[in-house]
PDB file of C-alpha atoms in Angstrom:
ATOM      1  CA  UNK A   1      75.650  38.147 -10.471  1.00 86.00           C
ATOM      2  CA  UNK A   2      74.911  34.369 -11.197  1.00 94.00           C
ATOM      3  CA  UNK A   3      77.383  32.197 -12.143  1.00 97.00           C
ATOM      4  CA  UNK A   4      74.888  30.924 -15.142  1.00 97.00           C
ATOM      5  CA  UNK A   5      71.373  32.087 -16.447  1.00 98.00           C
ATOM      6  CA  UNK A   6      69.325  30.396 -19.283  1.00 98.00           C
ATOM      7  CA  UNK A   7      66.490  32.862 -20.467  1.00 97.00           C
ATOM      8  CA  UNK A   8      64.118  31.622 -22.230  1.00 98.00           C
ATOM      9  CA  UNK A   9      66.236  29.004 -24.260  1.00 98.00           C
ATOM     10  CA  UNK A  10      64.440  27.160 -27.280  1.00 98.00           C
ATOM     11  CA  UNK A  11      65.699  24.429 -29.002  1.00 98.00           C
ATOM     12  CA  UNK A  12      64.708  22.946 -32.037  1.00 98.00           C
ATOM     13  CA  UNK A  13      65.163  19.371 -34.072  1.00 97.00           C
ATOM     14  CA  UNK A  14      64.123  20.181 -38.119  1.00 94.00           C
ATOM     15  CA  UNK A  15      63.096  16.640 -39.139  1.00 93.00           C
ATOM     16  CA  UNK A  16      61.605  15.102 -41.852  1.00 93.00           C
ATOM     17  CA  UNK A  17      58.466  15.273 -40.425  1.00 93.00           C
ATOM     18  CA  UNK A  18      58.483  18.768 -39.445  1.00 93.00           C
ATOM     19  CA  UNK A  19      59.738  20.710 -36.283  1.00 95.00           C
ATOM     20  CA  UNK A  20      60.364  19.467 -33.411  1.00 96.00           C
ATOM     21  CA  UNK A  21      60.654  21.450 -30.535  1.00 96.00           C
ATOM     22  CA  UNK A  22      62.709  20.100 -28.058  1.00 97.00           C
ATOM     23  CA  UNK A  23      63.175  22.599 -25.513  1.00 98.00           C
ATOM     24  CA  UNK A  24      60.625  25.791 -25.617  1.00 96.00           C
ATOM     25  CA  UNK A  25      61.201  28.599 -23.527  1.00 96.00           C
ATOM     26  CA  UNK A  26      63.283  27.066 -20.827  1.00 97.00           C
ATOM     27  CA  UNK A  27      64.689  29.241 -18.205  1.00 97.00           C
ATOM     28  CA  UNK A  28      66.482  28.344 -14.888  1.00 97.00           C
ATOM     29  CA  UNK A  29      69.929  29.596 -13.332  1.00 97.00           C
ATOM     30  CA  UNK A  30      72.878  28.062 -11.286  1.00 97.00           C
ATOM     31  CA  UNK A  31      75.193  30.077  -8.647  1.00 97.00           C
ATOM     32  CA  UNK A  32      78.682  28.485  -7.004  1.00 96.00           C
ATOM     33  CA  UNK A  33      78.316  25.831  -5.431  1.00 96.00           C
ATOM     34  CA  UNK A  34      74.507  25.115  -6.045  1.00 97.00           C
ATOM     35  CA  UNK A  35      73.170  21.759  -7.185  1.00 97.00           C
ATOM     36  CA  UNK A  36      70.652  22.097  -9.451  1.00 98.00           C
ATOM     37  CA  UNK A  37      68.546  18.780 -10.976  1.00 97.00           C
ATOM     38  CA  UNK A  38      66.676  18.379 -13.919  1.00 97.00           C
ATOM     39  CA  UNK A  39      64.094  15.660 -13.461  1.00 96.00           C
ATOM     40  CA  UNK A  40      61.566  14.123 -16.268  1.00 94.00           C
ATOM     41  CA  UNK A  41      60.847  11.307 -18.715  1.00 92.00           C
ATOM     42  CA  UNK A  42      63.277  10.526 -21.121  1.00 91.00           C
ATOM     43  CA  UNK A  43      62.365  13.004 -24.663  1.00 92.00           C
ATOM     44  CA  UNK A  44      60.838  16.152 -22.326  1.00 95.00           C
ATOM     45  CA  UNK A  45      64.408  17.510 -23.104  1.00 95.00           C
ATOM     46  CA  UNK A  46      66.766  17.436 -20.564  1.00 95.00           C
ATOM     47  CA  UNK A  47      69.813  16.410 -22.293  1.00 94.00           C
ATOM     48  CA  UNK A  48      68.745  18.838 -24.766  1.00 96.00           C
ATOM     49  CA  UNK A  49      68.621  21.564 -22.488  1.00 96.00           C
ATOM     50  CA  UNK A  50      72.586  20.931 -21.579  1.00 92.00           C
ATOM     51  CA  UNK A  51      73.670  20.096 -25.090  1.00 92.00           C
ATOM     52  CA  UNK A  52      72.721  23.826 -26.283  1.00 96.00           C
ATOM     53  CA  UNK A  53      74.589  25.370 -22.685  1.00 95.00           C
ATOM     54  CA  UNK A  54      77.765  23.689 -24.734  1.00 92.00           C
ATOM     55  CA  UNK A  55      76.967  23.557 -27.630  1.00 92.00           C
ATOM     56  CA  UNK A  56      77.187  19.993 -28.624  1.00 93.00           C
ATOM     57  CA  UNK A  57      74.396  19.465 -30.204  1.00 94.00           C
ATOM     58  CA  UNK A  58      73.567  17.008 -33.411  1.00 92.00           C
ATOM     59  CA  UNK A  59      73.301  19.133 -36.951  1.00 91.00           C
ATOM     60  CA  UNK A  60      69.919  18.680 -36.555  1.00 93.00           C
ATOM     61  CA  UNK A  61      69.511  20.998 -33.243  1.00 95.00           C
ATOM     62  CA  UNK A  62      69.556  25.402 -33.425  1.00 94.00           C
ATOM     63  CA  UNK A  63      69.193  27.212 -30.611  1.00 95.00           C
ATOM     64  CA  UNK A  64      66.649  29.679 -32.209  1.00 95.00           C
ATOM     65  CA  UNK A  65      66.748  32.120 -29.014  1.00 96.00           C
ATOM     66  CA  UNK A  66      67.243  32.374 -25.462  1.00 97.00           C
ATOM     67  CA  UNK A  67      70.409  34.122 -23.996  1.00 97.00           C
ATOM     68  CA  UNK A  68      72.347  31.831 -21.809  1.00 97.00           C
ATOM     69  CA  UNK A  69      74.527  33.715 -19.603  1.00 97.00           C
ATOM     70  CA  UNK A  70      77.931  32.851 -17.938  1.00 97.00           C
ATOM     71  CA  UNK A  71      78.910  34.980 -15.534  1.00 96.00           C
ATOM     72  CA  UNK A  72      76.941  37.845 -16.954  1.00 95.00           C
ATOM     73  CA  UNK A  73      78.413  37.176 -20.494  1.00 95.00           C
ATOM     74  CA  UNK A  74      76.195  35.423 -23.314  1.00 96.00           C
ATOM     75  CA  UNK A  75      77.750  32.304 -24.450  1.00 95.00           C
ATOM     76  CA  UNK A  76      74.472  31.856 -26.978  1.00 94.00           C
ATOM     77  CA  UNK A  77      76.171  34.063 -29.111  1.00 93.00           C
ATOM     78  CA  UNK A  78      79.615  32.812 -29.745  1.00 94.00           C
ATOM     79  CA  UNK A  79      81.028  31.627 -32.863  1.00 92.00           C
ATOM     80  CA  UNK A  80      81.721  27.734 -33.247  1.00 89.00           C
ATOM     81  CA  UNK A  81      85.137  28.514 -32.083  1.00 90.00           C
ATOM     82  CA  UNK A  82      84.679  30.880 -29.730  1.00 93.00           C
ATOM     83  CA  UNK A  83      82.654  28.813 -27.575  1.00 93.00           C
ATOM     84  CA  UNK A  84      85.180  25.709 -27.704  1.00 90.00           C
ATOM     85  CA  UNK A  85      86.974  27.873 -25.611  1.00 89.00           C
ATOM     86  CA  UNK A  86      84.712  28.025 -22.818  1.00 92.00           C
ATOM     87  CA  UNK A  87      84.072  24.229 -23.254  1.00 92.00           C
ATOM     88  CA  UNK A  88      85.695  22.146 -20.765  1.00 91.00           C
ATOM     89  CA  UNK A  89      87.353  25.140 -19.651  1.00 92.00           C
ATOM     90  CA  UNK A  90      84.089  26.829 -18.628  1.00 95.00           C
ATOM     91  CA  UNK A  91      81.442  23.965 -18.575  1.00 96.00           C
ATOM     92  CA  UNK A  92      82.102  20.230 -19.204  1.00 95.00           C
ATOM     93  CA  UNK A  93      79.886  17.483 -19.330  1.00 94.00           C
ATOM     94  CA  UNK A  94      80.115  14.176 -17.768  1.00 93.00           C
ATOM     95  CA  UNK A  95      78.455  12.302 -20.216  1.00 86.00           C
ATOM     96  CA  UNK A  96      75.510   9.463 -20.063  1.00 80.00           C
ATOM     97  CA  UNK A  97      76.681   5.645 -20.266  1.00 75.00           C
ATOM     98  CA  UNK A  98      80.068   5.852 -19.516  1.00 72.00           C
ATOM     99  CA  UNK A  99      80.730   2.248 -20.649  1.00 75.00           C
ATOM    100  CA  UNK A 100      80.802   3.782 -24.538  1.00 81.00           C
ATOM    101  CA  UNK A 101      81.934   7.079 -23.423  1.00 86.00           C
ATOM    102  CA  UNK A 102      85.507   6.094 -23.112  1.00 92.00           C
ATOM    103  CA  UNK A 103      87.728   5.744 -26.186  1.00 93.00           C
ATOM    104  CA  UNK A 104      88.385   1.757 -25.763  1.00 94.00           C
ATOM    105  CA  UNK A 105      91.764   2.663 -28.448  1.00 96.00           C
ATOM    106  CA  UNK A 106      93.376   4.745 -25.585  1.00 96.00           C
ATOM    107  CA  UNK A 107      94.138   4.640 -22.513  1.00 96.00           C
ATOM    108  CA  UNK A 108      92.747   6.618 -19.824  1.00 96.00           C
ATOM    109  CA  UNK A 109      95.648   8.510 -19.124  1.00 96.00           C
ATOM    110  CA  UNK A 110      95.989  10.108 -22.593  1.00 96.00           C
ATOM    111  CA  UNK A 111      92.623  10.217 -22.709  1.00 95.00           C
ATOM    112  CA  UNK A 112      92.124  12.663 -19.263  1.00 94.00           C
ATOM    113  CA  UNK A 113      95.392  13.832 -20.329  1.00 95.00           C
ATOM    114  CA  UNK A 114      94.015  15.598 -24.182  1.00 92.00           C
ATOM    115  CA  UNK A 115      91.716  18.639 -22.828  1.00 88.00           C
ATOM    116  CA  UNK A 116      94.167  19.338 -20.172  1.00 92.00           C
ATOM    117  CA  UNK A 117      97.160  20.113 -23.400  1.00 94.00           C
ATOM    118  CA  UNK A 118      94.219  21.586 -25.122  1.00 88.00           C
ATOM    119  CA  UNK A 119      93.087  23.850 -23.031  1.00 88.00           C
ATOM    120  CA  UNK A 120      96.405  24.380 -20.505  1.00 89.00           C
ATOM    121  CA  UNK A 121      98.871  24.026 -23.207  1.00 90.00           C
ATOM    122  CA  UNK A 122     100.658  21.397 -20.722  1.00 92.00           C
ATOM    123  CA  UNK A 123     103.251  19.429 -21.585  1.00 94.00           C
ATOM    124  CA  UNK A 124     102.551  15.606 -22.437  1.00 94.00           C
ATOM    125  CA  UNK A 125     104.602  14.901 -19.096  1.00 95.00           C
ATOM    126  CA  UNK A 126     102.712  17.291 -17.093  1.00 96.00           C
ATOM    127  CA  UNK A 127      99.152  17.014 -18.455  1.00 96.00           C
ATOM    128  CA  UNK A 128      99.841  12.878 -17.586  1.00 96.00           C
ATOM    129  CA  UNK A 129     100.909  13.924 -14.016  1.00 96.00           C
ATOM    130  CA  UNK A 130      97.552  16.047 -13.363  1.00 95.00           C
ATOM    131  CA  UNK A 131      95.690  13.336 -14.789  1.00 96.00           C
ATOM    132  CA  UNK A 132      97.246  11.353 -11.967  1.00 97.00           C
ATOM    133  CA  UNK A 133      96.052  14.117  -9.807  1.00 96.00           C
ATOM    134  CA  UNK A 134      92.791  13.626 -11.077  1.00 94.00           C
ATOM    135  CA  UNK A 135      92.370   9.528 -10.978  1.00 95.00           C
ATOM    136  CA  UNK A 136      93.269  10.842  -6.856  1.00 94.00           C
ATOM    137  CA  UNK A 137      90.592  13.404  -6.496  1.00 91.00           C
ATOM    138  CA  UNK A 138      88.029  10.425  -7.932  1.00 92.00           C
ATOM    139  CA  UNK A 139      89.658   7.899  -5.562  1.00 90.00           C
ATOM    140  CA  UNK A 140      91.641   6.187  -7.842  1.00 94.00           C
ATOM    141  CA  UNK A 141      94.805   4.877  -7.829  1.00 96.00           C
ATOM    142  CA  UNK A 142      97.016   7.577 -10.118  1.00 95.00           C
ATOM    143  CA  UNK A 143      98.924   4.178 -10.819  1.00 95.00           C
ATOM    144  CA  UNK A 144      96.223   2.982 -13.337  1.00 97.00           C
ATOM    145  CA  UNK A 145      96.711   6.125 -15.938  1.00 96.00           C
ATOM    146  CA  UNK A 146      98.229   3.357 -18.729  1.00 97.00           C
ATOM    147  CA  UNK A 147      94.802   1.070 -17.662  1.00 97.00           C
ATOM    148  CA  UNK A 148      92.480   0.515 -20.880  1.00 97.00           C
ATOM    149  CA  UNK A 149      88.978   1.128 -20.486  1.00 95.00           C
ATOM    150  CA  UNK A 150      88.066  -2.814 -20.573  1.00 95.00           C
ATOM    151  CA  UNK A 151      90.593  -2.642 -17.347  1.00 96.00           C
ATOM    152  CA  UNK A 152      88.117  -0.917 -14.792  1.00 94.00           C
ATOM    153  CA  UNK A 153      84.380  -1.942 -13.394  1.00 91.00           C
ATOM    154  CA  UNK A 154      81.411   0.102 -14.326  1.00 87.00           C
ATOM    155  CA  UNK A 155      81.196   2.457 -11.272  1.00 88.00           C
ATOM    156  CA  UNK A 156      85.430   3.417 -11.978  1.00 91.00           C
ATOM    157  CA  UNK A 157      84.466   4.186 -15.512  1.00 92.00           C
ATOM    158  CA  UNK A 158      82.203   6.468 -14.179  1.00 90.00           C
ATOM    159  CA  UNK A 159      85.087   7.736 -12.020  1.00 91.00           C
ATOM    160  CA  UNK A 160      86.979   8.267 -14.796  1.00 93.00           C
ATOM    161  CA  UNK A 161      84.077  10.569 -16.878  1.00 93.00           C
ATOM    162  CA  UNK A 162      84.502  12.544 -13.873  1.00 92.00           C
ATOM    163  CA  UNK A 163      87.851  13.023 -13.765  1.00 93.00           C
ATOM    164  CA  UNK A 164      87.710  14.020 -17.154  1.00 94.00           C
ATOM    165  CA  UNK A 165      85.426  16.329 -16.951  1.00 93.00           C
ATOM    166  CA  UNK A 166      87.085  18.312 -13.885  1.00 92.00           C
ATOM    167  CA  UNK A 167      90.387  18.482 -15.787  1.00 92.00           C
ATOM    168  CA  UNK A 168      90.170  21.691 -16.797  1.00 92.00           C
ATOM    169  CA  UNK A 169      88.936  23.328 -13.298  1.00 91.00           C
ATOM    170  CA  UNK A 170      85.322  24.227 -14.987  1.00 94.00           C
ATOM    171  CA  UNK A 171      82.843  26.355 -12.716  1.00 96.00           C
ATOM    172  CA  UNK A 172      79.884  24.669 -14.310  1.00 97.00           C
ATOM    173  CA  UNK A 173      79.908  20.667 -14.373  1.00 96.00           C
ATOM    174  CA  UNK A 174      76.668  18.867 -16.216  1.00 96.00           C
ATOM    175  CA  UNK A 175      76.384  15.076 -15.168  1.00 94.00           C
ATOM    176  CA  UNK A 176      74.268  13.893 -17.505  1.00 92.00           C
ATOM    177  CA  UNK A 177      72.425  10.723 -15.808  1.00 90.00           C
ATOM    178  CA  UNK A 178      76.268  10.005 -14.159  1.00 88.00           C
ATOM    179  CA  UNK A 179      74.770   6.908 -12.527  1.00 83.00           C
ATOM    180  CA  UNK A 180      72.611   4.603 -15.343  1.00 78.00           C
ATOM    181  CA  UNK A 181      72.888   1.217 -15.762  1.00 74.00           C
ATOM    182  CA  UNK A 182      74.973   1.136 -12.617  1.00 79.00           C
ATOM    183  CA  UNK A 183      73.949  -0.570  -9.051  1.00 83.00           C
ATOM    184  CA  UNK A 184      72.437   0.579  -6.661  1.00 85.00           C
ATOM    185  CA  UNK A 185      75.524   1.092  -4.084  1.00 86.00           C
ATOM    186  CA  UNK A 186      77.975   2.116  -6.749  1.00 85.00           C
ATOM    187  CA  UNK A 187      75.108   4.662  -7.813  1.00 86.00           C
ATOM    188  CA  UNK A 188      75.553   5.887  -4.160  1.00 88.00           C
ATOM    189  CA  UNK A 189      79.192   6.585  -3.979  1.00 89.00           C
ATOM    190  CA  UNK A 190      78.790   8.418  -7.081  1.00 87.00           C
ATOM    191  CA  UNK A 191      76.279  10.500  -6.107  1.00 90.00           C
ATOM    192  CA  UNK A 192      78.380  11.202  -2.898  1.00 90.00           C
ATOM    193  CA  UNK A 193      81.541  11.886  -4.751  1.00 90.00           C
ATOM    194  CA  UNK A 194      79.970  14.306  -6.687  1.00 91.00           C
ATOM    195  CA  UNK A 195      78.437  16.489  -3.668  1.00 92.00           C
ATOM    196  CA  UNK A 196      82.171  16.376  -2.223  1.00 91.00           C
ATOM    197  CA  UNK A 197      83.779  17.603  -5.342  1.00 91.00           C
ATOM    198  CA  UNK A 198      80.987  20.667  -5.417  1.00 94.00           C
ATOM    199  CA  UNK A 199      81.618  21.456  -2.321  1.00 92.00           C
ATOM    200  CA  UNK A 200      85.225  21.711  -2.066  1.00 92.00           C
ATOM    201  CA  UNK A 201      85.882  22.907  -5.562  1.00 92.00           C
ATOM    202  CA  UNK A 202      82.920  25.135  -5.712  1.00 94.00           C
ATOM    203  CA  UNK A 203      81.336  24.317  -8.611  1.00 96.00           C
ATOM    204  CA  UNK A 204      77.957  24.615  -9.928  1.00 97.00           C
ATOM    205  CA  UNK A 205      76.213  21.232 -10.689  1.00 97.00           C
ATOM    206  CA  UNK A 206      73.604  20.479 -13.449  1.00 97.00           C
ATOM    207  CA  UNK A 207      72.311  16.824 -12.568  1.00 96.00           C
ATOM    208  CA  UNK A 208      70.131  15.266 -15.409  1.00 95.00           C
ATOM    209  CA  UNK A 209      68.160  12.566 -14.475  1.00 92.00           C
ATOM    210  CA  UNK A 210      63.980  10.386 -15.021  1.00 86.00           C
ATOM    211  CA  UNK A 211      64.726   9.792 -10.697  1.00 83.00           C
ATOM    212  CA  UNK A 212      63.292  12.269  -8.979  1.00 84.00           C
ATOM    213  CA  UNK A 213      64.066  10.268  -5.998  1.00 81.00           C
ATOM    214  CA  UNK A 214      68.188  10.712  -6.111  1.00 86.00           C
ATOM    215  CA  UNK A 215      67.634  14.479  -6.053  1.00 91.00           C
ATOM    216  CA  UNK A 216      66.232  14.796  -2.716  1.00 87.00           C
ATOM    217  CA  UNK A 217      70.001  14.438  -0.839  1.00 84.00           C
ATOM    218  CA  UNK A 218      71.934  15.786  -3.907  1.00 90.00           C
ATOM    219  CA  UNK A 219      70.626  18.939  -5.110  1.00 95.00           C
ATOM    220  CA  UNK A 220      69.591  22.241  -3.327  1.00 96.00           C
ATOM    221  CA  UNK A 221      66.830  22.982  -5.964  1.00 97.00           C
ATOM    222  CA  UNK A 222      64.846  20.916  -9.156  1.00 98.00           C
ATOM    223  CA  UNK A 223      63.496  21.644 -12.315  1.00 98.00           C
ATOM    224  CA  UNK A 224      60.631  19.553 -13.458  1.00 98.00           C
ATOM    225  CA  UNK A 225      60.210  19.373 -17.420  1.00 98.00           C
ATOM    226  CA  UNK A 226      57.627  18.054 -19.229  1.00 97.00           C
ATOM    227  CA  UNK A 227      57.009  18.374 -22.982  1.00 96.00           C
ATOM    228  CA  UNK A 228      60.345  20.857 -23.990  1.00 97.00           C
ATOM    229  CA  UNK A 229      59.393  22.959 -20.814  1.00 97.00           C
ATOM    230  CA  UNK A 230      59.507  23.648 -17.280  1.00 98.00           C
ATOM    231  CA  UNK A 231      56.422  22.841 -14.966  1.00 98.00           C
ATOM    232  CA  UNK A 232      57.295  23.386 -11.863  1.00 98.00           C
ATOM    233  CA  UNK A 233      60.862  24.322 -10.094  1.00 98.00           C
ATOM    234  CA  UNK A 234      61.500  25.657  -6.367  1.00 97.00           C
ATOM    235  CA  UNK A 235      64.040  24.143  -3.707  1.00 97.00           C
ATOM    236  CA  UNK A 236      64.159  20.600  -2.929  1.00 96.00           C
ATOM    237  CA  UNK A 237      61.357  21.359   0.076  1.00 96.00           C
ATOM    238  CA  UNK A 238      59.181  23.095  -1.996  1.00 96.00           C
ATOM    239  CA  UNK A 239      58.866  20.404  -4.376  1.00 96.00           C
ATOM    240  CA  UNK A 240      58.977  17.316  -2.363  1.00 94.00           C
ATOM    241  CA  UNK A 241      56.765  18.779   0.625  1.00 94.00           C
ATOM    242  CA  UNK A 242      54.539  21.248  -1.201  1.00 95.00           C
ATOM    243  CA  UNK A 243      54.661  20.368  -5.244  1.00 96.00           C
ATOM    244  CA  UNK A 244      51.929  22.092  -6.718  1.00 96.00           C
ATOM    245  CA  UNK A 245      51.901  20.819 -10.538  1.00 97.00           C
ATOM    246  CA  UNK A 246      50.232  17.115 -11.240  1.00 96.00           C
ATOM    247  CA  UNK A 247      52.884  16.146 -13.155  1.00 96.00           C
ATOM    248  CA  UNK A 248      55.242  16.432 -10.146  1.00 96.00           C
ATOM    249  CA  UNK A 249      52.942  15.248  -7.774  1.00 94.00           C
ATOM    250  CA  UNK A 250      52.369  12.162  -9.818  1.00 92.00           C
ATOM    251  CA  UNK A 251      56.694  12.062 -10.241  1.00 92.00           C
ATOM    252  CA  UNK A 252      56.395  11.604  -6.517  1.00 90.00           C
ATOM    253  CA  UNK A 253      54.023   9.089  -6.209  1.00 86.00           C
ATOM    254  CA  UNK A 254      55.865   6.814  -8.835  1.00 83.00           C
ATOM    255  CA  UNK A 255      58.400   5.918  -5.838  1.00 78.00           C
ATOM    256  CA  UNK A 256      58.277   3.679  -2.373  1.00 75.00           C
ATOM    257  CA  UNK A 257      58.094   5.859   0.581  1.00 72.00           C
ATOM    258  CA  UNK A 258      60.287   3.327   3.291  1.00 71.00           C
ATOM    259  CA  UNK A 259      58.463   5.497   5.962  1.00 73.00           C
ATOM    260  CA  UNK A 260      54.777   4.772   6.102  1.00 71.00           C
ATOM    261  CA  UNK A 261      52.407   2.331   5.181  1.00 73.00           C
ATOM    262  CA  UNK A 262      53.434  -0.242   2.036  1.00 74.00           C
ATOM    263  CA  UNK A 263      51.302   0.399  -1.081  1.00 72.00           C
ATOM    264  CA  UNK A 264      51.945  -0.075  -4.891  1.00 75.00           C
ATOM    265  CA  UNK A 265      53.289   2.990  -6.341  1.00 73.00           C
ATOM    266  CA  UNK A 266      51.034   5.173  -8.438  1.00 74.00           C
ATOM    267  CA  UNK A 267      51.865   5.223 -12.294  1.00 79.00           C
ATOM    268  CA  UNK A 268      51.618   8.102 -14.735  1.00 88.00           C
ATOM    269  CA  UNK A 269      48.527   6.973 -16.716  1.00 89.00           C
ATOM    270  CA  UNK A 270      49.090   7.847 -20.313  1.00 90.00           C
ATOM    271  CA  UNK A 271      52.058   8.292 -22.808  1.00 92.00           C
ATOM    272  CA  UNK A 272      54.511  11.313 -23.038  1.00 92.00           C
ATOM    273  CA  UNK A 273      52.948  13.947 -25.556  1.00 93.00           C
ATOM    274  CA  UNK A 274      54.268  13.566 -29.113  1.00 93.00           C
ATOM    275  CA  UNK A 275      56.760  16.405 -29.125  1.00 93.00           C
ATOM    276  CA  UNK A 276      56.101  17.021 -33.252  1.00 93.00           C
ATOM    277  CA  UNK A 277      52.715  16.910 -32.618  1.00 92.00           C
ATOM    278  CA  UNK A 278      51.938  18.563 -28.852  1.00 93.00           C
ATOM    279  CA  UNK A 279      49.059  18.545 -27.800  1.00 95.00           C
ATOM    280  CA  UNK A 280      47.066  22.034 -27.459  1.00 95.00           C
ATOM    281  CA  UNK A 281      47.223  23.819 -23.952  1.00 96.00           C
ATOM    282  CA  UNK A 282      49.015  22.410 -21.305  1.00 97.00           C
ATOM    283  CA  UNK A 283      50.858  19.066 -22.818  1.00 97.00           C
ATOM    284  CA  UNK A 284      50.233  17.059 -19.908  1.00 97.00           C
ATOM    285  CA  UNK A 285      46.140  17.691 -19.705  1.00 97.00           C
ATOM    286  CA  UNK A 286      45.584  14.124 -22.155  1.00 96.00           C
ATOM    287  CA  UNK A 287      47.263  12.427 -18.909  1.00 96.00           C
ATOM    288  CA  UNK A 288      46.534  14.979 -16.287  1.00 95.00           C
ATOM    289  CA  UNK A 289      42.844  13.605 -14.182  1.00 92.00           C
ATOM    290  CA  UNK A 290      41.724  17.016 -13.059  1.00 92.00           C
ATOM    291  CA  UNK A 291      42.375  19.158 -16.775  1.00 94.00           C
ATOM    292  CA  UNK A 292      39.553  21.623 -17.724  1.00 95.00           C
ATOM    293  CA  UNK A 293      37.890  23.347 -20.514  1.00 96.00           C
ATOM    294  CA  UNK A 294      41.138  26.145 -19.880  1.00 96.00           C
ATOM    295  CA  UNK A 295      43.947  23.173 -19.724  1.00 97.00           C
ATOM    296  CA  UNK A 296      42.819  22.134 -23.345  1.00 96.00           C
ATOM    297  CA  UNK A 297      43.309  25.618 -24.443  1.00 96.00           C
ATOM    298  CA  UNK A 298      45.213  27.463 -22.872  1.00 96.00           C
ATOM    299  CA  UNK A 299      49.003  26.958 -22.206  1.00 96.00           C
ATOM    300  CA  UNK A 300      49.614  27.921 -18.711  1.00 96.00           C
ATOM    301  CA  UNK A 301      52.425  30.834 -17.935  1.00 95.00           C
ATOM    302  CA  UNK A 302      54.629  30.199 -15.235  1.00 95.00           C
ATOM    303  CA  UNK A 303      53.830  31.833 -11.701  1.00 94.00           C
ATOM    304  CA  UNK A 304      55.159  32.132  -7.897  1.00 93.00           C
ATOM    305  CA  UNK A 305      54.114  30.414  -5.227  1.00 88.00           C
ATOM    306  CA  UNK A 306      56.845  31.747  -2.765  1.00 82.00           C
ATOM    307  CA  UNK A 307      60.803  33.097  -2.892  1.00 88.00           C
ATOM    308  CA  UNK A 308      61.773  30.346  -5.008  1.00 91.00           C
ATOM    309  CA  UNK A 309      58.940  28.057  -6.304  1.00 97.00           C
ATOM    310  CA  UNK A 310      57.062  28.519  -9.815  1.00 97.00           C
ATOM    311  CA  UNK A 311      54.609  26.400 -11.263  1.00 97.00           C
ATOM    312  CA  UNK A 312      53.374  26.423 -14.697  1.00 97.00           C
ATOM    313  CA  UNK A 313      49.608  25.117 -13.609  1.00 97.00           C
ATOM    314  CA  UNK A 314      46.336  26.525 -14.211  1.00 95.00           C
ATOM    315  CA  UNK A 315      44.893  24.917 -11.445  1.00 90.00           C
ATOM    316  CA  UNK A 316      47.329  25.517  -8.914  1.00 87.00           C
ATOM    317  CA  UNK A 317      47.020  27.602  -5.708  1.00 76.00           C
ATOM    318  CA  UNK A 318      49.921  29.800  -4.644  1.00 62.00           C
TER     319      UNK A 318
END
C-alpha cells in the first residue's frame, strides 16, 4: 500500500467567464521516504493539485472527481471538519513565498506552537519547547523562538516555514516552490535540508516547481504537467535521459548543460494554453513542431514506456 495515491483528480474553478479545469484527470502516487517532483509552467495546475489534497482551495475551486488515498483511506470524501484533523497532522504544506507567509505581528515560536497545541494538545510551555526543537532541526538557534519575522533573512524565513510544516510529524510534506525568490546558494541549502529531513524522518515529499533543473538530485521521480494534465511521468533517469513528450524535451532544452558545448538554451515558442478555452486534442499541439492532425483532434491517453515511465503523446515511441 502506497503512502499517498491520487487517482483521476479533477479540480475545477467556476468563474464569471466559465469553468476552468485547473486539474483534469491527474494521477500520481508517493511512498514513504520518497520524493516526487511536480514540474511545469506557471498556471499548469501544480499548486492546485497540492491544495486539492489538503482541501485548501479558494471558494471558487472544487474537487469534482477522483480519489485521494492516504494510506488506503479516501480523504477526498471527508467533511471539512474531518479533513482538518489530517491537515498538518498527516499532510502539511511549505507555502510559496516565505516573505509573506508568516504573520508579522506574532513571534516565530507562537506561530510554530499554534499547530502543535491544536493537534497534539500540548500546553503552551511544551509547545514552545517543541518549537525550539523544530528550529534546531532546521539549523536555527532555539533561542530565536521569541524573534519576529522581520528579524530573519529570506533563507531563514524559509527554514521557519519548513519547521512549521514539520511541527506535527506529518507523513507527507508538500513544498510549493520552496526556493522561490531565494538566491542560488540559499536555494541549494534549502533543498539539501529538505532531502536530509526526508531521509531522517522517512516522510513523503512532493516538491512543486517550474524549474526542472532542481529536481535531478532532489527527487526520486518526476511528473510533468501541462494545461492541467500530467503529460509524462517516471523516474529521474526516465525523464532526464529518455524523455518522450515534446514538452518535456523542450523544458530540458531550456537549461544550459555545463558539461557540453556552450549554446544558447532553446525556448518554447508560443504561450501556455488558455485554460478557459483549451485547444482541441492535445493541449500542447499549438506549440509543438511535430503536431499532426490526430494531435489537433484527439486527446492523447497515458501509455507505458517501461515499468515506471508513462507518457501522453500520440507520437511518442514506447
